[in-house]
Amino acid sequence: MGENLVIVCHCAVVSDREIAAAAMAGARTLSQACTSTGAGRDCGACVFSVRRILCESVESEADHGLATTPAEVDREAS
């Protein structure tokens, strides 16, 4: 069995995998990840989790030689 899917943004029903996919597609800021996935647009309670997942995803890419620069995660939700 695969890993469990975790809903990060309940307002827009955005999963951790969608945030990671946004990072793989080039999202490097919180604003880019939120725009790409729809997370963080309503209540904003998820932005800290979105930022954490984004940072972890970008760091993982760097560890695997897929990214050339570290994450430049801004503090804006959208």
PDB file of C-alpha atoms in Angstrom:
ATOM      1  CA  MET A   1       0.000   0.000   0.000  1.00  0.00           C
ATOM      2  CA  GLY A   2       1.105   3.571  -0.698  1.00  0.00           C
ATOM      3  CA  GLU A   3       1.385   6.486   1.641  1.00  0.00           C
ATOM      4  CA  ASN A   4      -1.742   8.050   3.089  1.00  0.00           C
ATOM      5  CA  LEU A   5      -3.171  11.103   1.392  1.00  0.00           C
ATOM      6  CA  VAL A   6      -3.341  14.088   3.756  1.00  0.00           C
ATOM      7  CA  ILE A   7      -5.745  16.948   3.099  1.00  0.00           C
ATOM      8  CA  VAL A   8      -3.850  20.132   3.903  1.00  0.00           C
ATOM      9  CA  CYS A   9      -6.439  22.706   2.857  1.00  0.00           C
ATOM     10  CA  HIS A  10      -9.933  21.675   3.864  1.00  0.00           C
ATOM     11  CA  CYS A  11     -11.588  24.707   2.252  1.00  0.00           C
ATOM     12  CA  ALA A  12     -10.318  23.826  -1.242  1.00  0.00           C
ATOM     13  CA  VAL A  13      -9.681  20.108  -0.524  1.00  0.00           C
ATOM     14  CA  VAL A  14      -5.984  20.270  -1.452  1.00  0.00           C
ATOM     15  CA  SER A  15      -3.729  17.369  -0.495  1.00  0.00           C
ATOM     16  CA  ASP A  16      -0.091  17.228   0.500  1.00  0.00           C
ATOM     17  CA  ARG A  17       0.602  15.458  -2.802  1.00  0.00           C
ATOM     18  CA  GLU A  18      -0.865  18.388  -4.745  1.00  0.00           C
ATOM     19  CA  ILE A  19       1.452  20.798  -2.921  1.00  0.00           C
ATOM     20  CA  ALA A  20       4.438  18.535  -3.655  1.00  0.00           C
ATOM     21  CA  ALA A  21       3.363  18.305  -7.305  1.00  0.00           C
ATOM     22  CA  ALA A  22       3.201  22.109  -7.487  1.00  0.00           C
ATOM     23  CA  ALA A  23       6.780  22.226  -6.187  1.00  0.00           C
ATOM     24  CA  MET A  24       7.851  19.690  -8.815  1.00  0.00           C
ATOM     25  CA  ALA A  25       6.156  21.864 -11.438  1.00  0.00           C
ATOM     26  CA  GLY A  26       8.203  24.875 -10.348  1.00  0.00           C
ATOM     27  CA  ALA A  27       6.360  26.552  -7.463  1.00  0.00           C
ATOM     28  CA  ARG A  28       9.029  28.050  -5.205  1.00  0.00           C
ATOM     29  CA  THR A  29       6.999  30.491  -3.129  1.00  0.00           C
ATOM     30  CA  LEU A  30       3.993  30.063  -0.892  1.00  0.00           C
ATOM     31  CA  SER A  31       2.086  32.389  -3.187  1.00  0.00           C
ATOM     32  CA  GLN A  32       2.916  30.262  -6.247  1.00  0.00           C
ATOM     33  CA  ALA A  33       1.905  27.040  -4.494  1.00  0.00           C
ATOM     34  CA  CYS A  34      -1.376  28.545  -3.306  1.00  0.00           C
ATOM     35  CA  THR A  35      -2.158  29.984  -6.733  1.00  0.00           C
ATOM     36  CA  SER A  36      -1.360  26.680  -8.413  1.00  0.00           C
ATOM     37  CA  THR A  37      -3.408  24.503  -6.064  1.00  0.00           C
ATOM     38  CA  GLY A  38      -6.120  26.802  -4.712  1.00  0.00           C
ATOM     39  CA  ALA A  39      -4.962  26.268  -1.126  1.00  0.00           C
ATOM     40  CA  GLY A  40      -4.897  29.151   1.346  1.00  0.00           C
ATOM     41  CA  ARG A  41      -7.453  31.328  -0.405  1.00  0.00           C
ATOM     42  CA  ASP A  42     -10.294  31.128   2.085  1.00  0.00           C
ATOM     43  CA  CYS A  43      -9.539  30.926   5.803  1.00  0.00           C
ATOM     44  CA  GLY A  44      -5.728  30.696   5.501  1.00  0.00           C
ATOM     45  CA  ALA A  45      -5.356  28.189   8.331  1.00  0.00           C
ATOM     46  CA  CYS A  46      -3.387  25.855   6.059  1.00  0.00           C
ATOM     47  CA  VAL A  47      -0.632  28.227   4.904  1.00  0.00           C
ATOM     48  CA  PHE A  48       1.896  27.077   7.507  1.00  0.00           C
ATOM     49  CA  SER A  49       1.394  23.450   6.456  1.00  0.00           C
ATOM     50  CA  VAL A  50       1.545  24.400   2.780  1.00  0.00           C
ATOM     51  CA  ARG A  51       4.807  26.256   3.364  1.00  0.00           C
ATOM     52  CA  ARG A  52       6.296  23.298   5.285  1.00  0.00           C
ATOM     53  CA  ILE A  53       5.365  20.807   2.552  1.00  0.00           C
ATOM     54  CA  LEU A  54       6.669  23.172  -0.130  1.00  0.00           C
ATOM     55  CA  CYS A  55      10.001  23.580   1.671  1.00  0.00           C
ATOM     56  CA  GLU A  56      10.331  19.819   2.241  1.00  0.00           C
ATOM     57  CA  SER A  57       9.507  19.113  -1.404  1.00  0.00           C
ATOM     58  CA  VAL A  58      12.010  21.629  -2.741  1.00  0.00           C
ATOM     59  CA  GLU A  59      14.702  20.349  -0.346  1.00  0.00           C
ATOM     60  CA  SER A  60      13.986  16.805  -1.510  1.00  0.00           C
ATOM     61  CA  GLU A  61      14.373  17.909  -5.138  1.00  0.00           C
ATOM     62  CA  ALA A  62      17.708  19.524  -4.278  1.00  0.00           C
ATOM     63  CA  ASP A  63      18.865  16.348  -2.510  1.00  0.00           C
ATOM     64  CA  HIS A  64      18.096  14.378  -5.653  1.00  0.00           C
ATOM     65  CA  GLY A  65      19.771  16.877  -7.979  1.00  0.00           C
ATOM     66  CA  LEU A  66      16.459  18.053  -9.432  1.00  0.00           C
ATOM     67  CA  ALA A  67      16.590  21.636  -8.175  1.00  0.00           C
ATOM     68  CA  THR A  68      19.436  24.061  -8.458  1.00  0.00           C
ATOM     69  CA  THR A  69      18.379  26.651  -5.904  1.00  0.00           C
ATOM     70  CA  PRO A  70      16.917  26.456  -2.391  1.00  0.00           C
ATOM     71  CA  ALA A  71      13.297  27.379  -1.798  1.00  0.00           C
ATOM     72  CA  GLU A  72      12.541  31.065  -1.604  1.00  0.00           C
ATOM     73  CA  VAL A  73       9.285  30.703   0.260  1.00  0.00           C
ATOM     74  CA  ASP A  74       7.572  34.022   0.796  1.00  0.00           C
ATOM     75  CA  ARG A  75       5.139  34.795   3.585  1.00  0.00           C
ATOM     76  CA  GLU A  76       2.131  35.657   1.399  1.00  0.00           C
ATOM     77  CA  ALA A  77      -0.831  33.288   1.250  1.00  0.00           C
ATOM     78  CA  SER A  78      -1.946  34.291  -2.239  1.00  0.00           C
TER      79      SER A  78
END
